[in-house]
DNA sequence: GGACTTTCGCCGATCGTCGAACAAAGTGGC
DNA sequence: GCCACTTTGTTCGACGATCGGCGAAAGTCC
């Protein structure tokens, strides 16, 4: 407690804007706080401005994180798209790009494309860290996809090695969506689930405010949990009655005789009764699985996102109906089930947060400050 | 890092038995380590003995936790029983007692009984902390049962207030079983599930080596998750097709026409084919639910305990069969499913561990050491 | 028995933090 | 507009904790 990193955390979170705030929050002496702040200013991490409001005495100098010198690249790789966003250290987006890109083209081709896009967007800015979301399980510590089903050629590929000069954080896209939603909409919440209903169905888990990735980085893979009464539905995983095979966007599209989940959404928006009924029923099936997970995990909040959440009125109705019927009263008592606020940018938000929190973590800041003092 | 509490943690865990070990592990100077050790000795927490093995020079003095001055009470309250065990700070059991006791008699009667038993067993020993397991959800921080279904009169009762002179840690019994199994059999494991198959069915969750209790302390309540194809089975919770209603000990007993889960176990041990088949089928149903939870949580180890695990050959066969069929290969790749090693003492073990870890936590030790120095 | 190794206490040097004193920069009353 | 008061920020000496070197203790090994 009280290291330069901790001080910066308070400043960047907005919990403290003056030296007095810091002294109060950390319990350190004013002189010590000043020394810490000076070190952070010398490293170019913090900036001082005059013009604070006086509270009856000398007005305090305002402290703020120097967000503009560092740029974070947030990359969201889907099965068929690539979104790149640049943000500053404060989380403000400064540039974005979006392309169609088949992840199945393999890591070399895809990452070359990503690097090119990032460099174009960067211009004169300096890159500080990269966060990348991919549609499959990842061994997080190493940044290697772990047997991803829809990413041929990516298994065990060391993504960070492709960007040798900056820290690279790679994670599953659904995890990142959960992280983004947690930090933006429910920052104080301890336990949260994010359910992504797109072509497939996945779930991101936030426990004690941190991502739970599981032993193999495959936690949250709820698409192949069995649902009652749909033994006829075969799934690409080889089993039958999987949630994804009956309630995923692809399954709905097939049932309604259209091409994609997007067209299902379009049908619902046009008021197609059959599509509407199908989405609501999908919500019920997802709710059945979710009811079990709510009993098991006991979260405070469940966020529903992904393509199909664009018609969340009907999807959520089905989910809520089943969860509140099948989960135990104690677990649902204070449970909130809400649609995602981030929409299509959820994964990119999360990727940016992951990279930003890595760079701004107390340990990393302490390293930077010591390195800077040694010069 | 390096506080007296951290030093004691290394000693009590057995990671360090000499001052040299401590210097190496903490990175502190030898002189500083000696100072820390002296403080711990002055407080009576650590003891020095000669007779260490030389490694070519002066033989080191051995350090060990003084386990004998402090006594931990571990209490396991079930629906109809009360087990009390006293252990020293090292976890060695020094006395036990077991009674029939109806938890439904309410907190006053039950806790009076517990206090009496603890005092009897204690004799001249001094009590340091109490851990108590109860068969229902608990708001852990406050030690209050939270809407427990089979503990009438206990709702919101502040258990710690009944023992005003010592720290009291109260938790759900299944959580404690999970904790006990984790610390004893799988200490290095990050993510573990403990499934208790008794009259009902519950689950304890260890994530990142720590208990996950959920928002209302009801996490792990998997007994009322729906299983396929048993719509006819009504459950006491008001729904139907709950796991507990088809695979719990009570359900099996009813199906086999006997009184209790214990009799079901007896039938299996006698080789009754019908009972054997029923247990195996119960295993399959539990496995179906567990398969989903394995996908969701991605643990490294699943431990199966509780009454019915006494016939774990047949139960585990059913569980393994279904989990390995219905879970994703990535999640089962390195998954171990094993029977509990603790048996009937699992909850008491966990209660003791909870209390011991509380007392030996770095923060608490630091407090004790400062208090002792001030004298 | 002597050279070497490892352990351990002692003690001066060093580093980090604290808090008092002082300077700076405002507010508000008269 | 001046002066008392408040809050902010810096400087500096004091204090405490840690470090690391030195020497003594207690062994091993040749």
mmCIF file with all atom_site columns, N, CA, C and O in Angstrom, chain A residues 176-218:
data_model
loop_
_atom_site.group_PDB
_atom_site.id
_atom_site.type_symbol
_atom_site.label_atom_id
_atom_site.label_alt_id
_atom_site.label_comp_id
_atom_site.label_asym_id
_atom_site.label_entity_id
_atom_site.label_seq_id
_atom_site.pdbx_PDB_ins_code
_atom_site.Cartn_x
_atom_site.Cartn_y
_atom_site.Cartn_z
_atom_site.occupancy
_atom_site.B_iso_or_equiv
_atom_site.pdbx_formal_charge
_atom_site.auth_seq_id
_atom_site.auth_comp_id
_atom_site.auth_asym_id
_atom_site.auth_atom_id
_atom_site.pdbx_PDB_model_num
ATOM 1   N N  . UNK A 1 176 ? -13.613 -10.984 -22.863 1.00 0.00 ? 176 UNK A N  1
ATOM 2   C CA . UNK A 1 176 ? -13.377 -9.544  -22.974 1.00 0.00 ? 176 UNK A CA 1
ATOM 3   C C  . UNK A 1 176 ? -14.674 -8.763  -22.920 1.00 0.00 ? 176 UNK A C  1
ATOM 4   O O  . UNK A 1 176 ? -14.740 -7.675  -22.344 1.00 0.00 ? 176 UNK A O  1
ATOM 5   N N  . UNK A 1 177 ? -15.718 -9.329  -23.538 1.00 0.00 ? 177 UNK A N  1
ATOM 6   C CA . UNK A 1 177 ? -17.017 -8.665  -23.459 1.00 0.00 ? 177 UNK A CA 1
ATOM 7   C C  . UNK A 1 177 ? -17.476 -8.571  -22.009 1.00 0.00 ? 177 UNK A C  1
ATOM 8   O O  . UNK A 1 177 ? -17.985 -7.534  -21.562 1.00 0.00 ? 177 UNK A O  1
ATOM 9   N N  . UNK A 1 178 ? -17.280 -9.662  -21.285 1.00 0.00 ? 178 UNK A N  1
ATOM 10  C CA . UNK A 1 178 ? -17.662 -9.662  -19.869 1.00 0.00 ? 178 UNK A CA 1
ATOM 11  C C  . UNK A 1 178 ? -16.869 -8.606  -19.113 1.00 0.00 ? 178 UNK A C  1
ATOM 12  O O  . UNK A 1 178 ? -17.419 -7.836  -18.323 1.00 0.00 ? 178 UNK A O  1
ATOM 13  N N  . UNK A 1 179 ? -15.585 -8.556  -19.384 1.00 0.00 ? 179 UNK A N  1
ATOM 14  C CA . UNK A 1 179 ? -14.728 -7.580  -18.714 1.00 0.00 ? 179 UNK A CA 1
ATOM 15  C C  . UNK A 1 179 ? -15.177 -6.157  -19.036 1.00 0.00 ? 179 UNK A C  1
ATOM 16  O O  . UNK A 1 179 ? -15.303 -5.314  -18.143 1.00 0.00 ? 179 UNK A O  1
ATOM 17  N N  . UNK A 1 180 ? -15.421 -5.900  -20.309 1.00 0.00 ? 180 UNK A N  1
ATOM 18  C CA . UNK A 1 180 ? -15.847 -4.565  -20.735 1.00 0.00 ? 180 UNK A CA 1
ATOM 19  C C  . UNK A 1 180 ? -17.147 -4.161  -20.056 1.00 0.00 ? 180 UNK A C  1
ATOM 20  O O  . UNK A 1 180 ? -17.282 -3.051  -19.544 1.00 0.00 ? 180 UNK A O  1
ATOM 21  N N  . UNK A 1 181 ? -18.085 -5.079  -20.057 1.00 0.00 ? 181 UNK A N  1
ATOM 22  C CA . UNK A 1 181 ? -19.389 -4.771  -19.463 1.00 0.00 ? 181 UNK A CA 1
ATOM 23  C C  . UNK A 1 181 ? -19.246 -4.536  -17.960 1.00 0.00 ? 181 UNK A C  1
ATOM 24  O O  . UNK A 1 181 ? -19.856 -3.631  -17.395 1.00 0.00 ? 181 UNK A O  1
ATOM 25  N N  . UNK A 1 182 ? -18.411 -5.357  -17.332 1.00 0.00 ? 182 UNK A N  1
ATOM 26  C CA . UNK A 1 182 ? -18.203 -5.204  -15.882 1.00 0.00 ? 182 UNK A CA 1
ATOM 27  C C  . UNK A 1 182 ? -17.607 -3.841  -15.564 1.00 0.00 ? 182 UNK A C  1
ATOM 28  O O  . UNK A 1 182 ? -18.126 -3.105  -14.728 1.00 0.00 ? 182 UNK A O  1
ATOM 29  N N  . UNK A 1 183 ? -16.542 -3.473  -16.254 1.00 0.00 ? 183 UNK A N  1
ATOM 30  C CA . UNK A 1 183 ? -15.853 -2.237  -15.913 1.00 0.00 ? 183 UNK A CA 1
ATOM 31  C C  . UNK A 1 183 ? -16.672 -1.001  -16.265 1.00 0.00 ? 183 UNK A C  1
ATOM 32  O O  . UNK A 1 183 ? -16.618 0.006   -15.563 1.00 0.00 ? 183 UNK A O  1
ATOM 33  N N  . UNK A 1 184 ? -17.432 -1.078  -17.364 1.00 0.00 ? 184 UNK A N  1
ATOM 34  C CA . UNK A 1 184 ? -18.190 0.102   -17.771 1.00 0.00 ? 184 UNK A CA 1
ATOM 35  C C  . UNK A 1 184 ? -19.511 0.244   -17.030 1.00 0.00 ? 184 UNK A C  1
ATOM 36  O O  . UNK A 1 184 ? -19.865 1.326   -16.582 1.00 0.00 ? 184 UNK A O  1
ATOM 37  N N  . UNK A 1 185 ? -20.232 -0.862  -16.921 1.00 0.00 ? 185 UNK A N  1
ATOM 38  C CA . UNK A 1 185 ? -21.597 -0.730  -16.426 1.00 0.00 ? 185 UNK A CA 1
ATOM 39  C C  . UNK A 1 185 ? -21.763 -1.184  -14.981 1.00 0.00 ? 185 UNK A C  1
ATOM 40  O O  . UNK A 1 185 ? -22.637 -0.693  -14.278 1.00 0.00 ? 185 UNK A O  1
ATOM 41  N N  . UNK A 1 186 ? -20.900 -2.126  -14.529 1.00 0.00 ? 186 UNK A N  1
ATOM 42  C CA . UNK A 1 186 ? -21.082 -2.659  -13.176 1.00 0.00 ? 186 UNK A CA 1
ATOM 43  C C  . UNK A 1 186 ? -19.753 -2.760  -12.446 1.00 0.00 ? 186 UNK A C  1
ATOM 44  O O  . UNK A 1 186 ? -19.360 -3.838  -12.000 1.00 0.00 ? 186 UNK A O  1
ATOM 45  N N  . UNK A 1 187 ? -19.052 -1.628  -12.311 1.00 0.00 ? 187 UNK A N  1
ATOM 46  C CA . UNK A 1 187 ? -17.702 -1.692  -11.772 1.00 0.00 ? 187 UNK A CA 1
ATOM 47  C C  . UNK A 1 187 ? -17.616 -2.218  -10.343 1.00 0.00 ? 187 UNK A C  1
ATOM 48  O O  . UNK A 1 187 ? -16.637 -2.849  -9.983  1.00 0.00 ? 187 UNK A O  1
ATOM 49  N N  . UNK A 1 188 ? -18.623 -2.002  -9.544  1.00 0.00 ? 188 UNK A N  1
ATOM 50  C CA . UNK A 1 188 ? -18.524 -2.442  -8.158  1.00 0.00 ? 188 UNK A CA 1
ATOM 51  C C  . UNK A 1 188 ? -18.952 -3.879  -7.933  1.00 0.00 ? 188 UNK A C  1
ATOM 52  O O  . UNK A 1 188 ? -18.768 -4.433  -6.871  1.00 0.00 ? 188 UNK A O  1
ATOM 53  N N  . UNK A 1 189 ? -19.545 -4.478  -8.967  1.00 0.00 ? 189 UNK A N  1
ATOM 54  C CA . UNK A 1 189 ? -20.119 -5.815  -8.825  1.00 0.00 ? 189 UNK A CA 1
ATOM 55  C C  . UNK A 1 189 ? -19.040 -6.868  -8.619  1.00 0.00 ? 189 UNK A C  1
ATOM 56  O O  . UNK A 1 189 ? -17.999 -6.836  -9.255  1.00 0.00 ? 189 UNK A O  1
ATOM 57  N N  . UNK A 1 190 ? -19.286 -7.798  -7.702  1.00 0.00 ? 190 UNK A N  1
ATOM 58  C CA . UNK A 1 190 ? -18.277 -8.830  -7.441  1.00 0.00 ? 190 UNK A CA 1
ATOM 59  C C  . UNK A 1 190 ? -18.379 -9.978  -8.442  1.00 0.00 ? 190 UNK A C  1
ATOM 60  O O  . UNK A 1 190 ? -17.379 -10.415 -8.986  1.00 0.00 ? 190 UNK A O  1
ATOM 61  N N  . UNK A 1 191 ? -19.602 -10.461 -8.668  1.00 0.00 ? 191 UNK A N  1
ATOM 62  C CA . UNK A 1 191 ? -19.746 -11.640 -9.521  1.00 0.00 ? 191 UNK A CA 1
ATOM 63  C C  . UNK A 1 191 ? -20.729 -11.350 -10.650 1.00 0.00 ? 191 UNK A C  1
ATOM 64  O O  . UNK A 1 191 ? -21.871 -10.974 -10.385 1.00 0.00 ? 191 UNK A O  1
ATOM 65  N N  . UNK A 1 192 ? -20.276 -11.538 -11.863 1.00 0.00 ? 192 UNK A N  1
ATOM 66  C CA . UNK A 1 192 ? -21.094 -11.204 -13.021 1.00 0.00 ? 192 UNK A CA 1
ATOM 67  C C  . UNK A 1 192 ? -20.927 -12.259 -14.106 1.00 0.00 ? 192 UNK A C  1
ATOM 68  O O  . UNK A 1 192 ? -19.835 -12.802 -14.288 1.00 0.00 ? 192 UNK A O  1
ATOM 69  N N  . UNK A 1 193 ? -22.025 -12.540 -14.801 1.00 0.00 ? 193 UNK A N  1
ATOM 70  C CA . UNK A 1 193 ? -21.935 -13.409 -15.977 1.00 0.00 ? 193 UNK A CA 1
ATOM 71  C C  . UNK A 1 193 ? -22.330 -12.607 -17.203 1.00 0.00 ? 193 UNK A C  1
ATOM 72  O O  . UNK A 1 193 ? -23.267 -11.802 -17.158 1.00 0.00 ? 193 UNK A O  1
ATOM 73  N N  . UNK A 1 194 ? -21.598 -12.829 -18.287 1.00 0.00 ? 194 UNK A N  1
ATOM 74  C CA . UNK A 1 194 ? -21.964 -12.211 -19.562 1.00 0.00 ? 194 UNK A CA 1
ATOM 75  C C  . UNK A 1 194 ? -22.277 -13.332 -20.532 1.00 0.00 ? 194 UNK A C  1
ATOM 76  O O  . UNK A 1 194 ? -21.432 -14.192 -20.795 1.00 0.00 ? 194 UNK A O  1
ATOM 77  N N  . UNK A 1 195 ? -23.496 -13.336 -21.062 1.00 0.00 ? 195 UNK A N  1
ATOM 78  C CA . UNK A 1 195 ? -23.879 -14.375 -22.008 1.00 0.00 ? 195 UNK A CA 1
ATOM 79  C C  . UNK A 1 195 ? -23.917 -13.780 -23.397 1.00 0.00 ? 195 UNK A C  1
ATOM 80  O O  . UNK A 1 195 ? -24.614 -12.789 -23.644 1.00 0.00 ? 195 UNK A O  1
ATOM 81  N N  . UNK A 1 196 ? -23.136 -14.356 -24.288 1.00 0.00 ? 196 UNK A N  1
ATOM 82  C CA . UNK A 1 196 ? -23.128 -13.887 -25.662 1.00 0.00 ? 196 UNK A CA 1
ATOM 83  C C  . UNK A 1 196 ? -23.962 -14.828 -26.517 1.00 0.00 ? 196 UNK A C  1
ATOM 84  O O  . UNK A 1 196 ? -23.668 -16.017 -26.617 1.00 0.00 ? 196 UNK A O  1
ATOM 85  N N  . UNK A 1 197 ? -25.015 -14.292 -27.101 1.00 0.00 ? 197 UNK A N  1
ATOM 86  C CA . UNK A 1 197 ? -25.845 -15.095 -27.982 1.00 0.00 ? 197 UNK A CA 1
ATOM 87  C C  . UNK A 1 197 ? -25.623 -14.616 -29.400 1.00 0.00 ? 197 UNK A C  1
ATOM 88  O O  . UNK A 1 197 ? -26.168 -13.600 -29.835 1.00 0.00 ? 197 UNK A O  1
ATOM 89  N N  . UNK A 1 198 ? -24.763 -15.300 -30.121 1.00 0.00 ? 198 UNK A N  1
ATOM 90  C CA . UNK A 1 198 ? -24.496 -14.943 -31.509 1.00 0.00 ? 198 UNK A CA 1
ATOM 91  C C  . UNK A 1 198 ? -24.745 -16.163 -32.363 1.00 0.00 ? 198 UNK A C  1
ATOM 92  O O  . UNK A 1 198 ? -25.745 -16.845 -32.159 1.00 0.00 ? 198 UNK A O  1
ATOM 93  N N  . UNK A 1 199 ? -23.852 -16.419 -33.297 1.00 0.00 ? 199 UNK A N  1
ATOM 94  C CA . UNK A 1 199 ? -23.963 -17.665 -34.052 1.00 0.00 ? 199 UNK A CA 1
ATOM 95  C C  . UNK A 1 199 ? -23.923 -18.828 -33.079 1.00 0.00 ? 199 UNK A C  1
ATOM 96  O O  . UNK A 1 199 ? -24.750 -19.736 -33.124 1.00 0.00 ? 199 UNK A O  1
ATOM 97  N N  . UNK A 1 200 ? -22.946 -18.785 -32.194 1.00 0.00 ? 200 UNK A N  1
ATOM 98  C CA . UNK A 1 200 ? -22.888 -19.753 -31.104 1.00 0.00 ? 200 UNK A CA 1
ATOM 99  C C  . UNK A 1 200 ? -23.298 -19.075 -29.806 1.00 0.00 ? 200 UNK A C  1
ATOM 100 O O  . UNK A 1 200 ? -23.777 -17.949 -29.802 1.00 0.00 ? 200 UNK A O  1
ATOM 101 N N  . UNK A 1 201 ? -23.093 -19.774 -28.706 1.00 0.00 ? 201 UNK A N  1
ATOM 102 C CA . UNK A 1 201 ? -23.446 -19.218 -27.406 1.00 0.00 ? 201 UNK A CA 1
ATOM 103 C C  . UNK A 1 201 ? -22.277 -19.436 -26.453 1.00 0.00 ? 201 UNK A C  1
ATOM 104 O O  . UNK A 1 201 ? -21.759 -20.543 -26.325 1.00 0.00 ? 201 UNK A O  1
ATOM 105 N N  . UNK A 1 202 ? -21.851 -18.358 -25.830 1.00 0.00 ? 202 UNK A N  1
ATOM 106 C CA . UNK A 1 202 ? -20.737 -18.466 -24.887 1.00 0.00 ? 202 UNK A CA 1
ATOM 107 C C  . UNK A 1 202 ? -20.990 -17.592 -23.682 1.00 0.00 ? 202 UNK A C  1
ATOM 108 O O  . UNK A 1 202 ? -21.965 -16.843 -23.629 1.00 0.00 ? 202 UNK A O  1
ATOM 109 N N  . UNK A 1 203 ? -20.103 -17.671 -22.728 1.00 0.00 ? 203 UNK A N  1
ATOM 110 C CA . UNK A 1 203 ? -20.316 -16.974 -21.468 1.00 0.00 ? 203 UNK A CA 1
ATOM 111 C C  . UNK A 1 203 ? -18.979 -16.514 -20.910 1.00 0.00 ? 203 UNK A C  1
ATOM 112 O O  . UNK A 1 203 ? -17.996 -17.246 -20.949 1.00 0.00 ? 203 UNK A O  1
ATOM 113 N N  . UNK A 1 204 ? -18.942 -15.285 -20.430 1.00 0.00 ? 204 UNK A N  1
ATOM 114 C CA . UNK A 1 204 ? -17.752 -14.787 -19.748 1.00 0.00 ? 204 UNK A CA 1
ATOM 115 C C  . UNK A 1 204 ? -18.047 -14.665 -18.266 1.00 0.00 ? 204 UNK A C  1
ATOM 116 O O  . UNK A 1 204 ? -19.158 -14.300 -17.876 1.00 0.00 ? 204 UNK A O  1
ATOM 117 N N  . UNK A 1 205 ? -17.065 -15.004 -17.446 1.00 0.00 ? 205 UNK A N  1
ATOM 118 C CA . UNK A 1 205 ? -17.276 -15.104 -16.005 1.00 0.00 ? 205 UNK A CA 1
ATOM 119 C C  . UNK A 1 205 ? -16.391 -14.100 -15.270 1.00 0.00 ? 205 UNK A C  1
ATOM 120 O O  . UNK A 1 205 ? -15.174 -14.118 -15.430 1.00 0.00 ? 205 UNK A O  1
ATOM 121 N N  . UNK A 1 206 ? -17.009 -13.229 -14.508 1.00 0.00 ? 206 UNK A N  1
ATOM 122 C CA . UNK A 1 206 ? -16.248 -12.339 -13.638 1.00 0.00 ? 206 UNK A CA 1
ATOM 123 C C  . UNK A 1 206 ? -16.516 -12.754 -12.197 1.00 0.00 ? 206 UNK A C  1
ATOM 124 O O  . UNK A 1 206 ? -17.657 -12.722 -11.747 1.00 0.00 ? 206 UNK A O  1
ATOM 125 N N  . UNK A 1 207 ? -15.468 -13.203 -11.507 1.00 0.00 ? 207 UNK A N  1
ATOM 126 C CA . UNK A 1 207 ? -15.594 -13.617 -10.107 1.00 0.00 ? 207 UNK A CA 1
ATOM 127 C C  . UNK A 1 207 ? -14.659 -12.763 -9.273  1.00 0.00 ? 207 UNK A C  1
ATOM 128 O O  . UNK A 1 207 ? -13.494 -12.590 -9.618  1.00 0.00 ? 207 UNK A O  1
ATOM 129 N N  . UNK A 1 208 ? -15.168 -12.213 -8.185  1.00 0.00 ? 208 UNK A N  1
ATOM 130 C CA . UNK A 1 208 ? -14.392 -11.301 -7.344  1.00 0.00 ? 208 UNK A CA 1
ATOM 131 C C  . UNK A 1 208 ? -13.822 -10.148 -8.183  1.00 0.00 ? 208 UNK A C  1
ATOM 132 O O  . UNK A 1 208 ? -12.711 -9.685  -7.936  1.00 0.00 ? 208 UNK A O  1
ATOM 133 N N  . UNK A 1 209 ? -14.559 -9.726  -9.189  1.00 0.00 ? 209 UNK A N  1
ATOM 134 C CA . UNK A 1 209 ? -14.131 -8.609  -10.025 1.00 0.00 ? 209 UNK A CA 1
ATOM 135 C C  . UNK A 1 209 ? -13.075 -8.949  -11.047 1.00 0.00 ? 209 UNK A C  1
ATOM 136 O O  . UNK A 1 209 ? -12.613 -8.073  -11.783 1.00 0.00 ? 209 UNK A O  1
ATOM 137 N N  . UNK A 1 210 ? -12.681 -10.210 -11.103 1.00 0.00 ? 210 UNK A N  1
ATOM 138 C CA . UNK A 1 210 ? -11.650 -10.603 -12.067 1.00 0.00 ? 210 UNK A CA 1
ATOM 139 C C  . UNK A 1 210 ? -12.136 -11.723 -12.962 1.00 0.00 ? 210 UNK A C  1
ATOM 140 O O  . UNK A 1 210 ? -13.016 -12.501 -12.586 1.00 0.00 ? 210 UNK A O  1
ATOM 141 N N  . UNK A 1 211 ? -11.576 -11.824 -14.148 1.00 0.00 ? 211 UNK A N  1
ATOM 142 C CA . UNK A 1 211 ? -12.003 -12.857 -15.080 1.00 0.00 ? 211 UNK A CA 1
ATOM 143 C C  . UNK A 1 211 ? -11.622 -14.234 -14.562 1.00 0.00 ? 211 UNK A C  1
ATOM 144 O O  . UNK A 1 211 ? -10.484 -14.464 -14.143 1.00 0.00 ? 211 UNK A O  1
ATOM 145 N N  . UNK A 1 212 ? -12.584 -15.141 -14.602 1.00 0.00 ? 212 UNK A N  1
ATOM 146 C CA . UNK A 1 212 ? -12.277 -16.543 -14.333 1.00 0.00 ? 212 UNK A CA 1
ATOM 147 C C  . UNK A 1 212 ? -12.119 -17.250 -15.671 1.00 0.00 ? 212 UNK A C  1
ATOM 148 O O  . UNK A 1 212 ? -13.063 -17.321 -16.453 1.00 0.00 ? 212 UNK A O  1
ATOM 149 N N  . UNK A 1 213 ? -10.917 -17.741 -15.937 1.00 0.00 ? 213 UNK A N  1
ATOM 150 C CA . UNK A 1 213 ? -10.643 -18.346 -17.245 1.00 0.00 ? 213 UNK A CA 1
ATOM 151 C C  . UNK A 1 213 ? -10.627 -19.862 -17.196 1.00 0.00 ? 213 UNK A C  1
ATOM 152 O O  . UNK A 1 213 ? -10.648 -20.515 -18.225 1.00 0.00 ? 213 UNK A O  1
ATOM 153 N N  . UNK A 1 214 ? -10.525 -20.414 -16.005 1.00 0.00 ? 214 UNK A N  1
ATOM 154 C CA . UNK A 1 214 ? -10.503 -21.865 -15.873 1.00 0.00 ? 214 UNK A CA 1
ATOM 155 C C  . UNK A 1 214 ? -9.128  -22.449 -16.123 1.00 0.00 ? 214 UNK A C  1
ATOM 156 O O  . UNK A 1 214 ? -8.176  -21.732 -16.423 1.00 0.00 ? 214 UNK A O  1
ATOM 157 N N  . UNK A 1 215 ? -9.049  -23.754 -15.954 1.00 0.00 ? 215 UNK A N  1
ATOM 158 C CA . UNK A 1 215 ? -7.755  -24.432 -16.020 1.00 0.00 ? 215 UNK A CA 1
ATOM 159 C C  . UNK A 1 215 ? -7.154  -24.388 -17.424 1.00 0.00 ? 215 UNK A C  1
ATOM 160 O O  . UNK A 1 215 ? -5.953  -24.176 -17.588 1.00 0.00 ? 215 UNK A O  1
ATOM 161 N N  . UNK A 1 216 ? -7.962  -24.586 -18.442 1.00 0.00 ? 216 UNK A N  1
ATOM 162 C CA . UNK A 1 216 ? -7.454  -24.591 -19.818 1.00 0.00 ? 216 UNK A CA 1
ATOM 163 C C  . UNK A 1 216 ? -7.877  -23.338 -20.587 1.00 0.00 ? 216 UNK A C  1
ATOM 164 O O  . UNK A 1 216 ? -7.768  -23.306 -21.811 1.00 0.00 ? 216 UNK A O  1
ATOM 165 N N  . UNK A 1 217 ? -8.371  -22.363 -19.885 1.00 0.00 ? 217 UNK A N  1
ATOM 166 C CA . UNK A 1 217 ? -8.854  -21.167 -20.569 1.00 0.00 ? 217 UNK A CA 1
ATOM 167 C C  . UNK A 1 217 ? -10.155 -21.402 -21.321 1.00 0.00 ? 217 UNK A C  1
ATOM 168 O O  . UNK A 1 217 ? -10.543 -20.611 -22.164 1.00 0.00 ? 217 UNK A O  1
ATOM 169 N N  . UNK A 1 218 ? -10.836 -22.486 -20.994 1.00 0.00 ? 218 UNK A N  1
ATOM 170 C CA . UNK A 1 218 ? -12.066 -22.786 -21.725 1.00 0.00 ? 218 UNK A CA 1
ATOM 171 C C  . UNK A 1 218 ? -13.304 -22.544 -20.859 1.00 0.00 ? 218 UNK A C  1
ATOM 172 O O  . UNK A 1 218 ? -14.404 -22.924 -21.243 1.00 0.00 ? 218 UNK A O  1
#
